Coordinates of C-alpha atoms and ligand atoms in Angstrom, one line a residue:
M1 CA -63.6 19.7 25.2
P2 CA -61.7 21.2 28.1
A3 CA -58.5 23.3 27.6
I4 CA -55.3 21.1 27.7
K5 CA -52.0 22.1 29.3
Q6 CA -48.7 20.2 28.7
S7 CA -45.1 21.0 28.9
A8 CA -41.6 19.7 28.0
C9 CA -38.2 20.2 29.6
G10 CA -34.9 21.3 28.1
K11 CA -31.8 19.2 28.1
V12 CA -28.1 19.6 28.7
I13 CA -25.4 17.4 27.1
L14 CA -22.7 16.7 29.7
L15 CA -20.4 14.8 27.3
G16 CA -20.4 13.7 23.7
E17 CA -22.2 16.3 21.5
H18 CA -21.3 16.1 17.8
A19 CA -19.5 12.8 18.3
V20 CA -23.0 11.3 19.0
V21 CA -24.0 12.0 15.4
Y22 CA -21.2 9.6 14.4
D23 CA -22.2 6.6 16.4
Q24 CA -20.3 7.6 19.6
P25 CA -22.2 7.5 22.9
A26 CA -23.1 10.7 24.8
L27 CA -24.3 11.6 28.3
A28 CA -27.1 14.1 28.8
M29 CA -29.7 15.1 31.4
P30 CA -32.9 17.0 31.5
V31 CA -33.2 20.7 32.5
S32 CA -36.6 20.5 34.2
S33 CA -36.7 24.1 35.4
R34 CA -36.7 25.5 31.9
R35 CA -39.7 24.4 29.8
V36 CA -41.8 24.9 26.7
K37 CA -45.4 25.1 27.7
A38 CA -48.3 24.2 25.4
W39 CA -51.9 25.1 26.1
I40 CA -54.7 24.2 23.7
E41 CA -58.2 25.7 23.9
P42 CA -61.2 24.6 21.8
R43 CA -62.5 27.1 19.3
I44 CA -66.1 26.3 18.7
L45 CA -66.8 29.3 16.4
A46 CA -63.7 29.0 14.3
P47 CA -63.7 27.7 10.8
S48 CA -63.9 23.9 11.0
G49 CA -60.4 22.3 11.2
Q50 CA -58.5 25.4 11.8
I51 CA -55.6 25.0 14.3
W52 CA -54.4 28.5 15.1
V53 CA -50.9 28.9 16.6
K54 CA -50.2 31.7 19.0
S55 CA -46.6 31.9 20.2
P56 CA -44.9 35.2 21.0
F57 CA -41.5 33.6 21.5
L58 CA -41.6 32.0 18.1
G59 CA -43.2 35.1 16.5
L60 CA -46.3 33.1 15.5
D61 CA -49.9 34.1 15.3
Q62 CA -51.4 32.2 12.4
D63 CA -53.1 29.2 11.0
S64 CA -50.8 26.2 11.4
L65 CA -51.4 25.3 7.7
S66 CA -49.7 28.6 6.7
L67 CA -46.4 27.6 8.5
P68 CA -43.5 26.4 6.4
E69 CA -43.6 22.7 6.1
L70 CA -40.2 22.3 7.8
H71 CA -41.4 24.2 10.9
P72 CA -41.2 22.0 14.0
V73 CA -44.8 23.1 15.0
F74 CA -46.2 22.3 11.6
Q75 CA -44.5 18.9 11.7
A76 CA -45.4 18.1 15.3
I77 CA -49.1 18.8 14.5
H78 CA -49.1 17.0 11.2
L79 CA -47.3 13.9 12.5
T80 CA -49.5 13.7 15.6
L81 CA -52.7 13.9 13.5
A82 CA -51.3 11.2 11.2
E83 CA -50.3 8.9 14.1
L84 CA -53.8 9.1 15.5
Q85 CA -55.3 8.7 12.1
V86 CA -57.4 11.8 12.6
Q87 CA -59.6 12.5 9.5
Q88 CA -61.1 15.8 10.7
R89 CA -58.7 18.4 12.0
P90 CA -59.9 19.9 15.3
S91 CA -60.7 23.6 15.6
C92 CA -58.6 25.0 18.4
I93 CA -55.9 27.5 19.4
L94 CA -52.4 26.1 20.3
H95 CA -50.6 28.5 22.7
L96 CA -46.8 28.0 23.0
S97 CA -44.7 29.8 25.6
S98 CA -41.2 29.1 26.7
D99 CA -38.5 30.0 29.2
L100 CA -36.0 27.9 27.3
P101 CA -34.0 30.1 25.0
V102 CA -34.0 29.0 21.4
S103 CA -30.9 27.9 19.4
S104 CA -28.8 27.9 22.6
G105 CA -27.8 24.3 23.0
L106 CA -30.6 23.4 25.4
G107 CA -32.8 21.4 23.0
S108 CA -35.5 23.9 22.4
S109 CA -36.7 22.5 19.0
A110 CA -37.1 19.0 20.6
S111 CA -39.0 20.6 23.5
I112 CA -41.3 22.6 21.2
A113 CA -42.1 19.3 19.3
V114 CA -42.6 17.2 22.5
A115 CA -44.9 19.9 24.1
T116 CA -46.9 20.2 20.9
I117 CA -47.3 16.4 20.4
R118 CA -48.3 15.9 24.0
S119 CA -50.9 18.6 24.1
M120 CA -52.3 17.8 20.6
S121 CA -52.7 14.1 21.4
A122 CA -54.3 14.9 24.8
F123 CA -56.6 17.4 23.2
L124 CA -57.8 14.7 20.8
G125 CA -58.5 12.4 23.8
H126 CA -55.6 9.9 22.9
S127 CA -52.6 10.9 25.0
L128 CA -49.6 9.2 23.4
D129 CA -47.2 7.1 25.5
T130 CA -43.6 8.4 26.0
E131 CA -42.1 6.1 23.3
S132 CA -44.5 7.3 20.7
V133 CA -44.0 10.9 21.6
N134 CA -40.2 10.3 21.3
R135 CA -40.5 8.6 18.0
I136 CA -42.7 11.4 16.5
A137 CA -40.4 14.1 18.0
F138 CA -37.4 12.4 16.3
E139 CA -39.2 12.5 12.9
C140 CA -39.8 16.3 13.5
E141 CA -36.1 16.7 14.4
K142 CA -35.0 14.9 11.2
L143 CA -37.2 17.1 9.0
V144 CA -36.0 20.3 10.8
H145 CA -32.3 19.5 11.4
G146 CA -31.3 17.1 8.7
Q147 CA -29.0 14.7 10.5
P148 CA -29.9 14.6 14.3
S149 CA -28.6 11.9 16.5
G150 CA -31.9 11.6 18.4
I151 CA -30.4 12.6 21.8
D152 CA -32.4 15.8 22.2
N153 CA -35.9 14.2 21.7
T154 CA -34.9 11.2 23.9
I155 CA -33.9 13.3 26.9
V156 CA -36.8 15.7 26.5
S157 CA -39.4 12.9 26.1
Y158 CA -38.3 10.8 29.0
E159 CA -37.0 13.6 31.2
K160 CA -34.3 11.4 32.7
P161 CA -30.5 11.3 32.5
V162 CA -29.5 9.0 29.6
F163 CA -26.3 7.4 28.3
F164 CA -27.3 7.7 24.6
H165 CA -26.1 5.7 21.7
K166 CA -27.8 6.1 18.3
D167 CA -29.8 3.1 17.2
K168 CA -29.2 1.3 20.5
P169 CA -31.8 0.7 23.4
I170 CA -32.1 3.7 25.7
E171 CA -29.8 3.4 28.8
F172 CA -31.0 5.4 31.7
V173 CA -28.3 6.5 34.2
N174 CA -28.8 6.2 38.0
P175 CA -26.5 8.7 39.7
T176 CA -25.3 7.8 43.2
A177 CA -24.8 11.4 44.2
S178 CA -26.7 14.6 43.6
I179 CA -24.6 16.8 41.3
Y180 CA -24.9 20.5 40.7
F181 CA -24.3 22.2 37.4
V182 CA -24.4 25.9 36.5
L183 CA -25.4 26.9 33.0
A184 CA -24.7 30.3 31.4
D185 CA -25.7 31.7 28.0
S186 CA -23.1 33.3 25.6
K187 CA -26.1 35.0 23.9
I188 CA -24.6 34.0 20.6
R189 CA -27.2 32.1 18.5
K190 CA -25.9 29.5 16.1
S191 CA -28.0 26.9 14.2
T192 CA -27.1 23.4 15.2
K193 CA -27.9 22.3 11.6
E194 CA -25.0 24.6 10.5
T195 CA -22.4 23.4 13.1
V196 CA -23.3 19.8 12.4
A197 CA -23.0 20.4 8.6
T198 CA -19.6 22.2 9.0
L199 CA -18.2 19.3 11.1
A200 CA -19.5 16.9 8.4
E201 CA -17.6 18.8 5.7
N202 CA -14.4 19.0 7.8
L203 CA -14.6 15.3 8.6
K204 CA -14.9 14.4 4.9
A205 CA -11.9 16.6 4.1
D206 CA -9.7 15.3 7.0
F207 CA -11.1 12.0 8.2
E208 CA -7.8 10.7 9.6
Q209 CA -7.4 13.7 12.0
I210 CA -11.0 14.2 13.0
M211 CA -12.4 10.7 13.5
P212 CA -10.0 9.7 16.3
K213 CA -11.1 12.9 18.1
L214 CA -14.8 11.9 17.8
E215 CA -13.9 8.4 19.1
A216 CA -12.0 9.9 22.0
I217 CA -15.1 11.9 22.9
G218 CA -17.1 8.7 22.9
G219 CA -14.6 7.2 25.4
L220 CA -15.1 10.3 27.6
A221 CA -18.9 9.8 27.6
L222 CA -18.4 6.3 28.7
A223 CA -16.1 7.4 31.6
G224 CA -18.7 10.1 32.4
R225 CA -21.4 7.5 32.7
D226 CA -19.3 5.4 35.1
A227 CA -18.4 8.6 37.1
L228 CA -22.1 9.3 37.6
T229 CA -22.9 5.8 38.7
E230 CA -19.9 5.8 41.0
G231 CA -20.6 9.4 42.3
N232 CA -17.1 10.3 41.3
L233 CA -17.0 14.1 40.6
E234 CA -13.3 14.2 39.9
K235 CA -13.6 11.6 37.1
L236 CA -16.6 13.5 35.6
A237 CA -14.7 16.7 35.8
Q238 CA -11.6 15.3 34.0
A239 CA -13.9 13.9 31.2
M240 CA -15.7 17.3 30.8
K241 CA -12.4 19.2 30.6
Q242 CA -11.0 16.9 28.0
N243 CA -14.2 17.0 26.0
Q244 CA -14.1 20.8 26.0
S245 CA -10.5 20.8 24.7
I246 CA -11.4 18.4 21.9
L247 CA -14.5 20.4 20.9
K248 CA -12.4 23.5 20.9
S249 CA -9.8 21.9 18.6
L250 CA -12.7 21.0 16.3
G251 CA -13.5 24.7 16.0
L252 CA -16.8 24.4 17.9
S253 CA -16.1 26.9 20.7
C254 CA -16.0 30.7 20.3
P255 CA -14.4 33.6 22.4
E256 CA -17.6 34.2 24.4
L257 CA -17.9 30.5 25.4
D258 CA -14.2 30.4 26.2
S259 CA -14.6 33.5 28.4
L260 CA -17.6 32.0 30.3
T261 CA -15.8 28.7 30.9
K262 CA -12.7 30.6 32.2
T263 CA -14.9 32.6 34.6
A264 CA -16.6 29.5 35.9
M265 CA -13.3 27.7 36.4
E266 CA -11.7 30.8 38.2
A267 CA -14.8 30.9 40.5
G268 CA -14.2 27.3 41.6
A269 CA -16.0 25.1 39.1
L270 CA -14.5 21.6 38.7
A271 CA -15.0 21.7 34.9
A272 CA -16.8 23.8 32.3
K273 CA -17.6 23.2 28.7
L274 CA -19.8 24.2 25.8
T275 CA -23.0 22.2 25.5
G276 CA -25.0 21.3 22.4
G277 CA -24.3 22.5 18.9
G278 CA -21.6 25.0 20.0
K279 CA -20.1 28.2 18.4
G280 CA -22.5 29.9 20.8
G281 CA -25.3 28.9 23.1
H282 CA -24.7 27.7 26.7
I283 CA -21.8 26.5 28.8
V284 CA -22.3 23.8 31.5
A285 CA -20.1 23.9 34.6
L286 CA -19.8 21.1 37.1
V287 CA -19.7 22.6 40.5
E288 CA -19.5 21.3 44.1
E289 CA -22.5 22.1 46.2
D290 CA -20.6 24.6 48.5
K291 CA -19.2 26.5 45.4
V292 CA -22.5 26.9 43.6
S293 CA -23.2 30.4 44.9
E294 CA -19.7 31.6 44.2
V295 CA -19.8 30.4 40.6
L296 CA -23.3 31.7 40.0
L297 CA -22.6 35.2 41.5
T298 CA -19.2 35.5 39.7
L299 CA -20.8 34.7 36.3
E300 CA -23.6 37.2 37.0
E301 CA -21.1 39.9 38.0
K302 CA -18.6 39.3 35.1
H303 CA -21.2 38.4 32.4
P304 CA -24.4 40.2 33.4
Q305 CA -26.2 39.1 30.2
S306 CA -25.4 35.4 30.6
N307 CA -28.5 34.6 32.9
P308 CA -26.7 31.8 34.8
F309 CA -28.8 29.3 36.6
I310 CA -28.4 26.0 38.5
T311 CA -29.6 22.6 37.4
K312 CA -29.3 19.6 39.7
L313 CA -28.9 16.0 38.8
E314 CA -30.8 14.2 41.5
R315 CA -29.3 11.1 43.1
E316 CA -31.6 8.1 42.5
D317 CA -33.7 7.3 45.6
N318 CA -33.0 3.6 45.3
N319 CA -29.2 4.2 45.5
E320 CA -27.5 3.8 48.9
G321 CA -25.1 6.3 50.3
Ligands
PMV1 O1 -27.7 22.4 20.0 P1 -28.7 21.4 20.4 O2 -29.4 21.6 21.7 O3 -29.7 21.1 19.3 O4 -27.8 20.0 20.6 C1 -27.2 19.4 19.4 C2 -26.4 18.2 19.7 C3 -25.6 17.7 18.6 O5 -24.9 16.5 19.0 C4 -24.6 18.7 18.1 C5 -26.4 17.3 17.4 C6 -27.2 16.0 17.5 O6 -28.1 15.8 16.7 O7 -26.9 15.2 18.4

């Protein structure tokens, strides 16, 4: 058996995080420049059926069976073997590396699951199609996160911009203009499971106040989708700014995120907001092409730890203009 290499991208939610858990639509795109990479090598001399996991960024160097059952790597392996009805576990080493920071709003757990599912199925000689990879990754997300919407695994599996609505067919978005975003890291690590659970408690306690805010976010995601298909940056910027102020009013921002969004705006971004679970993690700033360097350099200068980088939403080739 030859060694197998596979990878999975990160994702950034442009509009609609959290509300998407409550049946509101959301808009998200892949971050193809930041990836989890999986590499599987056969281990002929190893004890039969031992899948060893080596991953410095996850702090793993052990037999996969010794991982906690709710670990995404344990579940990704287990569910892939079950899907392929494998009776005899293969003997191999699964190497996982990443330049996608974990717990930072960029979908790292979905990316770990997708890279593992892809590499394991390919190693077994039965590469799974994208929909099966997505379905298994969603099962992993459910076991690991509790109540995920499914947006992370969908974007990471398909690696395309998506207007996502839970339990509805996937709607891919065709942008009519190339659009630039700058991402920056607050370096605060918060578990999405916790921020989702806190919002669920708050919603239960104050449904009348909070539900309309979540519905308003859904409306902004809809406006954002139209803005992308129209190539209307101003409309997208308005939606992102309003989304950020609602997320902030829901207690999902933090001083570090506020400071990063402020810097991005002062440097010329059209809009800036938190992305993903919030209370930490990354911001995403919408930036016109000729302002990208200024925003990037200002963030680097004022927040040297924030590792800002550019991600571009490519205009669809079949679009005119
Ligand atoms: O923090 P991330 O990258 O896992 O994104 C979470 C997005 C949420 O909407 C907050 C949760 C979800 O399941 O959609």
